[in-house]
Amino acid sequence: MSSKSSMSRTSAATPPPVGLAPEPAAASFAERQAAHGPALHAHLRRLYGTHPDHAASVARLDELLAASHAARSAELQALDAQRLQDPDWFLSPRMLAYSAYVDRYGGTLAGVAQRIAHLRELGVTYLHLLPFLRARPGQNDGGFAVESYDEIEPALGTLDDLGSLTRALRAEGISLCSDFVLNHVADTHDWARAARRGDPRYRAYFHVLDSEADVAAYEAGLPQIFPLTAPGNFTYSRELAGWVWTTFYPYQWDLNYANPAVFVDIAAALLRLANRGVEVFRLDSAAFLWKRPGTPCMNQPEAHWILQALRCVVDIAAPGTLLKAEAIVPSRELPPYLGLPDAPGRECHLAYQSSVMTAAWVALAEGSAELLQRVLAETPAVPPHTGWLTYVRCHDDIGWNVLRNALPPQQVPRLAAASRFYAGLAEGSFARGASFQASDANAVHGTNGMAASLLGYDTAHSDAERDAALARLLLLYGVALSVGGIAMVYMGDEFALGNDPTPPALWPPGADGRQLHRPALPESVLAQAADEQSRAGAAWAGLRRLIAARRSVADFAGNVPLRLRASGDARVLAFQRGDVLCLFNFAASDCTLTLPAAGMTDVVSGRRIVGRSLPLPGYGLRWLRGAEHAA
Ligand code: OTU
């Protein structure tokens, strides 16, 4: 990647803050410790300074960092050195993420390795595999109830398989991203078992409330993540004679990060996985790490300090490693996960851009770019050496509530309308999704469904309708690929794979509505890729054309700022990245735009546009070079 001009523009605009660690550079362990140790110790002091175990846990952590660095393979240390020289390596427009469940994609970890050719053809450089560590038997929230951070789920393979897979991926230039479920453990994890046995040391790993009055006091301020399938945030345990904090399912016990031993044990678990070759950690439920009475117990300052401390940990002991925040939170709360104003860029390297993703779905339901444009206008530029993870769909529902505060109160019903639209309940809806955790059709919670099913593939009965569904799929992926950051393809979307056809009665035990968008990707679908006449082949070809074009545009690097442009048409979103003007028509109807300059070049087709008038078909997108001359 060579976007020198844009990179210098970014760093010129954002001078490094005073008093923080210097810009990373290839450094020895001792130098890294000298650079990041003071910040790490400062974070631990403000989190745990008054805790009786503070000094001992700092000493334990320092030892752990040295031991972990010493145990790191030569290959991984070489990778660390390379990345320290190029801290923007992951912001290149060549980066492309792919997210899949191991069993749904390749059956096992070894099976995933068999599909590397497919990843290579798509252009993937970052593979996010959903939880593959040993999970609680029976119900386990798709693996998000982890029983051991040091074992692989037996049905998926072994630690050796993980090692082989990471090496095979690395040889192809693909980084493995693993979920790191750090907010909670399974109720069958050794720590939870010890707590239940009455060991006070491990009881202190969890939040155990003594009285129903305490529970009620907390509940008053708390949101409910699964109000229908797991109401409330606490679960009574007879063995503990108290109420355990369980934000998600009752078998997912929230860890108590007010206890420094929890922080050190979690940091140790993360470093062991990093030394096994995991290059990126998806920090699950990062917003929930700190509890404070009278608040929603999300996005608390201490949660950010914990993440900043973890960042110091990887910067010292495994500096080639990336941290990605999974914080599905209101737009305003999201930017701090890339660094608070007093420490820009010193938290996670990446964060899910859930506001833009959700607003793009609203835009499509409304046939208007208005809300998406507003969200983009309110999104600050990312700090140096950080970027967004941009996406269309993932393994979770589309959670409408992240946009609640982006709308004036009287306009919140727009979210309910979008939810109804994608559940196929609105007049003229092409979607076949389902509402998630909503008690009635007007409630605003989430929407489930594969992109293809939400975008009209299941309701298309003519070629024109099938073309429209494909255009919508490419429109949303076009936004994710050009808005800035690492774009992620959710498994199956590259083939316009629809909802899981398995009847709910046959879903895994305890599966909730999100199972709808967790289908398997059979070999037969991959085999259709070459046939552009097929549904799978047409999506594959269209998406690969966009991905290839994106790769050729240096201005699509994650550190090139986005500038909104007025399109002159409410249906059309317009923004500029460097020299490239990006246009997206969210309505079914065609329109004609006036371009800022004559002679612009279409990045995808390579064609030159004659004059300044551009017809943009319904659901059409254009990436046009030559905007800088006009600016
Ligand atoms: C995360 O998600 C995971 O992505 C979910 O798959 C897990 O169920 C959950 O944590 C518990 O581990 O709020 O910010 O669909 O958006 O549960 C974290 C709801 C989360 C998810 C929500 C979520």
XYZ file of C-alpha atoms and ligand atoms in Angstrom:
654
model
C 0.000 0.000 0.000
C 1.321 3.438 -0.775
C -0.828 6.235 0.493
C 2.041 8.374 1.726
C 0.248 11.645 1.137
C -2.808 10.633 3.116
C -0.799 9.111 5.921
C 1.263 12.235 6.420
C -1.949 14.232 6.306
C -3.355 12.187 9.174
C -0.310 12.414 11.379
C 0.154 16.115 10.665
C -3.395 16.762 11.809
C -3.027 14.793 15.044
C 0.171 15.517 16.960
C 1.075 12.864 19.523
C -0.263 13.804 22.949
C 2.232 14.877 25.568
C 3.207 12.453 28.303
C 2.174 9.239 26.588
C 4.173 6.359 25.252
C 6.153 7.315 22.149
C 5.136 6.174 18.665
C 5.762 2.463 18.473
C 8.990 1.447 16.774
C 10.762 -1.872 16.512
C 12.080 -2.316 19.996
C 13.421 -4.948 22.309
C 11.343 -6.303 25.164
C 13.192 -4.046 27.599
C 12.524 -0.996 25.447
C 8.864 -1.890 25.116
C 8.624 -2.407 28.844
C 10.207 0.990 29.392
C 7.806 2.566 26.882
C 4.543 0.994 28.052
C 5.246 -0.239 31.597
C 4.638 3.145 33.250
C 1.249 3.504 31.544
C 0.356 -0.075 32.485
C 1.263 0.535 36.109
C -0.667 3.804 36.111
C -3.796 2.062 34.810
C -3.481 -0.675 37.419
C -2.987 1.896 40.150
C -6.148 3.766 39.280
C -8.093 0.521 38.976
C -6.666 -1.365 41.941
C -4.518 1.036 43.956
C -6.622 0.623 47.091
C -7.064 -3.150 46.769
C -5.039 -5.178 49.298
C -3.658 -7.420 46.529
C -2.564 -4.534 44.332
C 1.211 -4.744 44.821
C 1.299 -8.530 44.572
C -0.761 -8.554 41.388
C 1.445 -5.942 39.726
C 4.480 -8.085 40.530
C 2.720 -11.160 39.138
C 1.810 -9.340 35.963
C 5.361 -8.062 35.405
C 6.686 -11.610 35.774
C 4.021 -12.882 33.433
C 4.972 -10.378 30.739
C 8.625 -11.397 30.863
C 7.801 -15.118 30.840
C 5.306 -14.722 28.041
C 7.725 -12.768 25.885
C 10.441 -15.360 26.542
C 8.080 -18.155 25.464
C 7.077 -16.419 22.220
C 8.288 -18.220 19.100
C 10.942 -16.731 16.852
C 8.387 -16.635 14.039
C 5.931 -14.576 16.071
C 8.674 -12.297 17.346
C 9.698 -11.640 13.758
C 6.087 -10.743 12.999
C 6.058 -8.406 16.015
C 9.170 -6.633 14.751
C 7.728 -6.265 11.266
C 4.470 -4.789 12.543
C 6.164 -2.399 14.929
C 7.907 -0.933 11.882
C 4.584 -0.478 10.115
C 1.901 0.286 12.724
C -0.664 0.995 9.999
C -0.250 -2.435 8.408
C -3.850 -3.409 9.125
C -5.292 -0.237 7.615
C -4.259 -1.106 4.074
C -7.104 -1.412 1.554
C -5.797 -4.920 0.908
C -7.118 -5.988 4.299
C -10.341 -7.938 4.181
C -11.920 -9.806 7.065
C -14.094 -12.909 6.948
C -16.133 -14.149 9.880
C -17.367 -17.709 10.333
C -18.278 -20.370 12.841
C -15.758 -23.209 12.613
C -18.409 -25.935 12.415
C -20.603 -24.062 9.915
C -17.682 -23.191 7.658
C -15.216 -26.059 7.698
C -16.602 -28.559 10.201
C -13.406 -28.496 12.277
C -10.262 -26.351 12.549
C -8.557 -28.780 10.164
C -11.529 -28.401 7.817
C -11.134 -24.618 7.906
C -7.529 -25.086 6.784
C -8.893 -27.023 3.800
C -10.818 -23.939 2.716
C -7.905 -21.531 2.602
C -8.083 -21.509 -1.201
C -11.575 -20.045 -0.970
C -10.387 -17.341 1.418
C -7.484 -16.537 -0.873
C -9.771 -16.201 -3.890
C -12.014 -13.809 -2.038
C -8.998 -11.750 -0.952
C -9.275 -12.452 2.776
C -6.345 -11.373 4.980
C -8.027 -11.705 8.367
C -10.107 -14.664 9.446
C -12.381 -14.228 12.454
C -13.414 -17.619 13.729
C -16.231 -17.477 16.237
C -15.541 -19.142 19.619
C -13.583 -22.383 19.281
C -12.298 -22.751 22.836
C -13.804 -25.454 25.027
C -17.296 -24.330 25.880
C -19.810 -25.473 28.418
C -21.504 -28.727 27.343
C -25.124 -28.300 26.281
C -26.296 -24.720 26.001
C -23.345 -22.389 25.485
C -24.493 -19.406 23.403
C -22.687 -20.566 20.277
C -19.470 -21.064 22.248
C -19.636 -17.743 24.124
C -19.748 -19.615 27.450
C -16.085 -20.587 27.702
C -15.076 -23.358 30.066
C -11.333 -23.296 29.349
C -9.171 -20.675 27.667
C -6.501 -23.346 27.106
C -8.417 -26.084 25.367
C -10.160 -26.381 22.043
C -13.794 -27.462 21.869
C -13.276 -31.221 21.359
C -15.624 -31.467 18.365
C -13.601 -28.757 16.578
C -10.099 -30.122 17.044
C -7.027 -29.797 19.226
C -4.450 -27.199 20.179
C -2.178 -28.772 17.570
C -4.843 -28.144 14.943
C -5.008 -24.517 16.047
C -1.241 -24.211 15.712
C -1.294 -25.786 12.247
C -4.153 -23.567 11.153
C -2.511 -20.336 12.310
C 0.708 -21.318 10.526
C -1.105 -22.270 7.328
C -3.056 -19.019 7.390
C 0.028 -16.954 8.110
C 1.800 -18.516 5.157
C -1.018 -17.100 3.017
C -0.883 -13.681 4.651
C -4.048 -14.295 6.673
C -4.185 -13.314 10.354
C -6.318 -15.418 12.662
C -8.731 -13.477 14.834
C -10.125 -15.323 17.835
C -12.957 -14.371 20.052
C -11.772 -13.566 23.511
C -14.749 -13.759 25.814
C -13.466 -11.751 28.752
C -16.637 -10.367 30.301
C -17.833 -13.744 31.518
C -16.987 -17.418 31.814
C -19.205 -20.473 31.716
C -20.713 -21.562 35.003
C -18.708 -24.754 34.447
C -15.339 -22.953 34.261
C -12.963 -24.009 37.072
C -13.260 -20.547 38.648
C -17.039 -20.857 38.845
C -16.822 -24.430 40.154
C -14.389 -23.344 42.866
C -16.665 -20.458 43.809
C -19.608 -22.835 44.094
C -17.548 -25.153 46.275
C -17.224 -22.248 48.675
C -13.653 -21.133 47.930
C -13.675 -17.426 48.908
C -10.780 -16.661 46.566
C -12.894 -17.659 43.581
C -16.160 -16.286 44.880
C -14.354 -12.960 44.554
C -13.902 -13.625 40.813
C -17.617 -12.996 40.350
C -20.199 -10.452 41.393
C -22.322 -12.188 43.994
C -25.101 -10.111 45.539
C -26.507 -11.070 48.907
C -29.988 -9.688 48.789
C -32.895 -9.242 46.461
C -32.882 -5.564 47.395
C -29.349 -5.190 45.976
C -30.431 -7.020 42.835
C -33.428 -4.734 42.401
C -31.295 -1.628 42.923
C -28.926 -2.653 40.150
C -31.644 -3.924 37.840
C -33.315 -0.510 37.856
C -30.465 0.918 35.763
C -29.597 -2.096 33.624
C -30.528 -2.928 30.052
C -31.594 -6.456 29.155
C -29.690 -8.103 26.341
C -31.951 -11.112 25.955
C -35.206 -9.932 27.573
C -37.209 -12.879 26.264
C -34.794 -15.816 26.480
C -32.771 -14.628 29.506
C -34.665 -11.918 31.369
C -32.867 -10.021 34.108
C -29.162 -9.714 34.845
C -28.799 -11.966 37.896
C -29.135 -15.666 38.568
C -29.696 -17.144 41.999
C -27.223 -19.813 43.061
C -28.097 -21.990 46.018
C -24.481 -23.038 46.477
C -23.343 -19.429 46.627
C -26.397 -18.430 48.636
C -26.564 -15.325 46.495
C -27.329 -13.774 43.153
C -24.611 -14.054 40.500
C -24.316 -11.317 37.909
C -25.219 -12.840 34.528
C -25.653 -10.084 31.940
C -26.265 -12.598 29.142
C -27.460 -16.169 29.708
C -27.748 -17.518 33.284
C -24.836 -19.866 32.575
C -22.520 -16.950 31.609
C -21.104 -15.537 34.827
C -19.753 -11.993 34.611
C -16.201 -11.662 35.910
C -15.445 -9.178 38.647
C -12.812 -6.828 37.230
C -12.664 -4.929 40.517
C -10.523 -7.893 41.589
C -6.949 -7.520 40.244
C -6.514 -11.307 40.170
C -9.179 -11.461 37.450
C -7.327 -8.933 35.338
C -4.018 -10.791 35.681
C -5.547 -14.212 34.937
C -7.353 -12.868 31.878
C -4.223 -11.115 30.615
C -2.343 -14.393 31.064
C -4.990 -16.329 29.126
C -4.851 -13.796 26.304
C -1.064 -13.941 26.078
C -1.073 -17.745 25.979
C -3.407 -17.621 22.992
C -1.280 -14.922 21.358
C 1.730 -17.209 21.721
C -0.295 -19.973 20.065
C -0.534 -17.788 16.989
C -3.750 -15.830 17.427
C -2.995 -12.424 15.909
C -6.215 -10.527 16.604
C -8.497 -10.704 19.626
C -12.156 -9.833 19.366
C -12.824 -8.582 22.873
C -16.370 -9.774 23.351
C -18.837 -7.595 25.251
C -16.098 -5.081 26.025
C -18.577 -2.451 27.183
C -19.757 -4.475 30.179
C -16.503 -4.959 32.107
C -17.188 -2.557 34.974
C -20.223 -2.272 37.219
C -21.268 0.896 39.004
C -24.473 1.256 41.021
C -27.069 3.526 39.489
C -25.695 3.208 35.947
C -26.386 0.859 33.005
C -22.987 -0.689 33.874
C -21.811 -0.222 30.300
C -19.089 2.044 28.912
C -17.845 2.945 32.382
C -14.468 4.765 32.508
C -12.929 1.780 34.277
C -13.921 -0.513 31.391
C -11.774 1.718 29.180
C -8.882 1.647 31.662
C -9.026 -2.155 31.688
C -8.841 -2.208 27.888
C -6.005 0.328 27.926
C -4.135 -1.831 30.421
C -4.661 -4.893 28.202
C -3.330 -2.863 25.294
C -0.159 -2.143 27.283
C 0.091 -5.862 28.034
C 0.103 -6.810 24.344
C 2.302 -3.856 23.402
C 4.920 -5.175 25.817
C 4.685 -8.959 25.428
C 3.139 -9.608 21.987
C 3.214 -6.321 20.091
C 2.191 -7.703 16.705
C -1.208 -8.503 18.206
C -4.338 -6.465 17.533
C -7.218 -5.841 19.918
C -10.696 -5.337 18.508
C -13.480 -3.980 20.683
C -16.843 -5.617 20.356
C -18.826 -2.813 21.934
C -22.265 -2.614 20.401
C -23.110 0.692 22.006
C -24.746 3.996 21.071
C -22.822 5.971 18.425
C -21.593 8.503 20.932
C -20.084 5.853 23.224
C -18.236 4.053 20.434
C -15.203 6.250 19.539
C -13.611 5.990 23.018
C -12.925 2.284 22.386
C -10.228 3.464 19.963
C -8.805 5.662 22.698
C -10.138 8.298 25.060
C -9.367 11.960 24.299
C -6.514 11.907 26.836
C -5.037 8.748 25.277
C -5.935 8.648 21.568
C -5.067 5.400 19.879
C -4.006 3.789 23.155
C -6.943 1.420 23.617
C -8.170 -1.042 20.978
C -6.733 -1.006 17.459
C -10.133 -1.774 15.993
C -13.788 -1.479 16.932
C -16.958 -2.701 15.259
C -18.612 0.230 13.475
C -22.094 -0.902 14.495
C -23.693 2.544 14.119
C -22.810 2.853 10.445
C -23.826 -0.756 9.807
C -27.217 -0.324 11.462
C -27.866 3.058 9.856
C -27.165 1.573 6.417
C -29.938 -0.978 7.024
C -32.295 1.819 8.083
C -31.343 3.781 4.959
C -32.267 0.857 2.761
C -35.607 0.321 4.497
C -36.412 4.030 4.176
C -35.014 4.518 0.679
C -33.221 7.549 2.068
C -29.624 8.165 3.090
C -30.581 10.758 5.697
C -29.882 8.830 8.919
C -26.703 7.192 7.631
C -25.401 10.571 6.578
C -26.179 11.980 10.021
C -24.381 9.114 11.759
C -21.334 9.601 9.530
C -21.380 13.341 10.173
C -21.311 12.675 13.909
C -18.525 10.084 13.711
C -15.140 11.610 14.531
C -12.011 10.703 12.570
C -10.225 7.716 14.108
C -7.025 8.283 16.128
C -3.678 7.410 14.494
C -2.964 3.693 14.004
C -6.574 2.642 14.644
C -9.502 1.827 12.418
C -13.071 0.619 12.277
C -14.204 -2.888 11.542
C -16.898 -2.232 8.962
C -19.513 -4.815 8.104
C -22.959 -5.599 6.803
C -23.915 -8.615 8.889
C -22.347 -10.709 11.623
C -23.404 -13.688 13.741
C -25.553 -11.457 15.976
C -28.800 -9.643 15.289
C -28.859 -6.115 13.893
C -29.430 -4.233 17.151
C -31.508 -1.140 16.423
C -30.981 0.430 19.821
C -27.481 1.643 18.998
C -29.223 4.358 16.976
C -31.774 5.345 19.593
C -29.764 8.365 20.776
C -28.886 9.370 17.234
C -32.549 10.201 16.662
C -34.750 12.836 18.297
C -37.224 11.012 20.600
C -40.199 11.558 18.308
C -38.292 9.794 15.515
C -37.429 6.615 17.416
C -40.416 4.875 15.747
C -38.277 4.878 12.583
C -36.268 2.087 14.209
C -39.400 0.111 14.945
C -40.418 0.642 11.331
C -37.055 -0.706 10.105
C -37.446 -3.687 12.405
C -40.919 -4.409 11.018
C -39.619 -3.932 7.487
C -36.886 -6.542 7.848
C -39.259 -8.955 9.558
C -41.287 -8.735 6.347
C -44.210 -7.170 8.181
C -44.268 -3.815 6.407
C -46.131 -2.956 3.230
C -43.840 -3.462 0.238
C -41.125 -5.212 2.234
C -38.829 -7.505 0.274
C -37.238 -8.884 3.467
C -37.632 -12.255 5.151
C -35.926 -11.773 8.493
C -37.305 -12.076 11.999
C -37.446 -9.782 14.985
C -35.208 -10.750 17.888
C -36.122 -10.518 21.570
C -38.990 -8.157 20.817
C -42.148 -8.712 22.823
C -44.398 -7.227 20.146
C -44.201 -6.210 16.519
C -43.614 -2.562 17.387
C -40.834 -3.120 19.897
C -37.332 -2.024 18.991
C -34.718 -4.621 19.723
C -32.986 -6.549 16.974
C -33.441 -8.263 13.647
C -32.146 -11.671 12.608
C -31.536 -13.019 9.140
C -28.826 -13.542 6.568
C -28.145 -10.480 4.422
C -29.515 -12.204 1.312
C -32.822 -13.009 3.006
C -33.082 -9.486 4.404
C -32.288 -8.022 0.992
C -34.997 -9.650 -1.066
C -33.566 -12.869 -2.453
C -36.290 -14.980 -0.842
C -39.127 -12.862 -2.241
C -37.695 -12.356 -5.738
C -39.780 -14.012 -8.443
C -38.397 -12.365 -11.569
C -34.964 -11.617 -12.965
C -35.522 -7.943 -12.222
C -36.290 -8.717 -8.577
C -33.261 -10.994 -8.315
C -31.100 -8.264 -9.846
C -32.478 -5.786 -7.311
C -31.613 -8.128 -4.419
C -28.057 -8.487 -5.722
C -27.773 -4.716 -6.210
C -28.839 -4.186 -2.581
C -26.252 -6.712 -1.373
C -23.509 -4.968 -3.342
C -24.744 -1.547 -2.192
C -24.372 -2.437 1.494
C -21.051 -4.193 0.922
C -19.975 -1.200 -1.160
C -20.490 1.024 1.885
C -18.578 -1.358 4.173
C -15.708 -1.620 1.678
C -15.245 2.105 1.160
C -16.328 3.879 4.346
C -12.935 3.225 5.990
C -11.470 0.428 8.072
C -11.172 -3.316 7.734
C -14.267 -4.514 5.902
C -15.655 -7.867 6.973
C -17.592 -10.424 4.959
C -19.915 -12.584 7.019
C -19.686 -16.210 5.915
C -22.126 -16.977 3.139
C -22.776 -13.399 2.062
C -20.232 -13.812 -0.746
C -22.646 -16.397 -2.188
C -25.879 -14.643 -1.199
C -26.549 -17.570 1.117
C -29.982 -17.275 2.699
C -31.348 -18.041 6.150
C -30.633 -21.397 7.779
C -33.345 -23.690 6.415
C -33.165 -25.964 9.478
C -36.524 -25.937 11.261
C -36.241 -24.386 14.751
C -37.151 -27.705 16.372
C -33.840 -29.088 15.089
C -31.683 -26.149 16.187
C -28.938 -26.842 18.760
C -30.183 -26.982 22.356
C -30.866 -23.508 23.708
C -30.269 -21.801 20.364
C -32.070 -18.478 20.096
C -33.397 -16.618 17.060
C -29.890 -15.733 15.874
C -29.599 -19.298 14.626
C -31.517 -18.058 11.582
C -28.334 -16.472 10.233
C -25.968 -19.245 11.227
C -26.393 -21.659 8.311
C -23.742 -24.087 7.114
C -21.785 -23.330 3.945
C -21.812 -26.568 1.981
C -19.299 -27.495 -0.699
C -22.153 -27.453 -3.235
C -22.520 -23.692 -2.797
C -18.789 -23.098 -3.214
C -18.969 -25.148 -6.397
C -21.446 -22.657 -7.903
C -18.964 -19.786 -7.655
C -17.808 -20.182 -11.238
C -21.329 -20.009 -12.670
C -22.211 -16.329 -12.897
C -25.757 -17.268 -13.902
C -26.356 -18.861 -10.509
C -27.422 -16.897 -7.439
C -24.182 -17.795 -5.637
C -21.982 -17.153 -8.668
C -23.475 -13.752 -9.432
C -22.962 -12.532 -5.859
C -19.440 -13.988 -5.802
C -18.498 -12.243 -9.041
C -20.067 -8.924 -8.035
C -18.481 -8.862 -4.613
C -15.070 -9.915 -5.895
C -15.148 -7.106 -8.466
C -15.759 -4.608 -5.672
C -13.070 -6.143 -3.463
C -10.526 -6.091 -6.294
C -11.344 -2.468 -7.093
C -11.108 -1.501 -3.450
C -7.674 -3.059 -3.192
C -6.465 -0.835 -6.021
C -7.503 2.394 -4.300
C -4.822 3.644 -1.911
C -7.292 6.268 -0.667
C -9.453 3.488 0.789
C -6.801 2.901 3.460
C -8.314 3.100 6.921
C -6.359 6.217 7.857
C -7.638 8.388 4.995
C -10.319 10.661 6.445
C -13.885 10.571 5.146
C -15.464 13.786 3.949
C -19.222 13.918 3.477
C -20.424 15.553 0.266
C -23.871 16.876 -0.533
C -25.335 14.602 -3.185
C -28.236 16.905 -3.897
C -30.609 13.944 -3.582
C -31.979 12.592 -0.288
C -31.811 9.036 -1.641
C -28.096 9.239 -2.275
C -25.217 9.070 0.186
C -22.077 10.823 -1.049
C -18.679 10.895 0.609
C -15.139 11.406 -0.506
C -12.082 9.409 0.506
C -9.015 11.194 -0.796
C -9.508 11.501 -4.521
C -12.419 9.077 -4.705
C -16.046 10.138 -4.628
C -18.353 7.371 -3.382
C -22.054 7.442 -4.267
C -24.803 5.117 -3.062
C -28.459 5.224 -4.085
C -30.537 3.692 -1.268
C -33.817 3.853 -3.184
C -35.286 1.570 -5.841
C -35.733 4.484 -8.228
C -33.120 5.791 -10.655
C -31.730 9.282 -10.305
C -29.336 11.627 -12.057
C -26.584 13.419 -10.166
C -24.347 16.301 -11.089
C -20.708 15.401 -10.476
C -18.220 17.895 -9.040
C -15.931 17.472 -12.052
C -15.992 16.278 -15.637
C -13.908 13.304 -16.721
C -14.065 11.255 -13.503
C -13.120 7.579 -13.759
C -15.169 4.679 -12.441
C -12.805 2.697 -10.225
C -14.686 -0.589 -10.705
C -15.229 -0.579 -14.475
C -12.269 1.634 -15.369
C -14.581 3.699 -17.608
C -14.356 7.468 -17.900
C -17.520 9.461 -17.342
C -18.186 11.960 -20.077
C -19.393 15.314 -18.766
C -20.725 15.962 -15.282
C -24.080 14.262 -15.420
C -24.241 10.793 -13.845
C -27.294 8.557 -14.036
C -27.348 6.344 -10.930
C -29.790 3.431 -11.085
C -31.867 2.314 -8.123
C -29.582 0.687 -5.510
C -26.588 1.675 -7.650
C -23.174 2.527 -6.280
C -20.226 4.298 -7.874
C -16.651 4.884 -6.793
C -15.260 7.677 -8.970
C -11.670 8.860 -9.126
C -10.875 12.460 -9.929
C -12.662 14.230 -7.061
C -9.596 16.057 -5.790
C -9.351 18.218 -8.905
C -12.898 19.311 -8.250
C -12.550 19.967 -4.529
C -21.709 -10.711 22.188
O -22.784 -9.903 21.767
C -21.613 -11.833 21.176
O -21.372 -11.309 19.907
C -22.857 -12.650 21.244
O -22.897 -13.632 20.256
C -22.953 -13.243 22.618
O -24.195 -13.854 22.770
C -22.796 -12.214 23.730
O -21.803 -11.243 23.477
C -22.412 -12.880 25.019
O -21.114 -13.403 24.933
O -24.033 -7.063 23.563
O -21.568 -6.094 23.132
O -27.308 -10.121 19.841
O -25.256 -8.000 20.223
O -25.267 -10.183 23.018
C -21.834 -7.416 23.382
C -26.987 -9.470 20.986
C -23.193 -7.767 23.109
C -25.520 -9.169 20.927
C -24.980 -9.063 22.295
C -23.505 -8.900 22.287
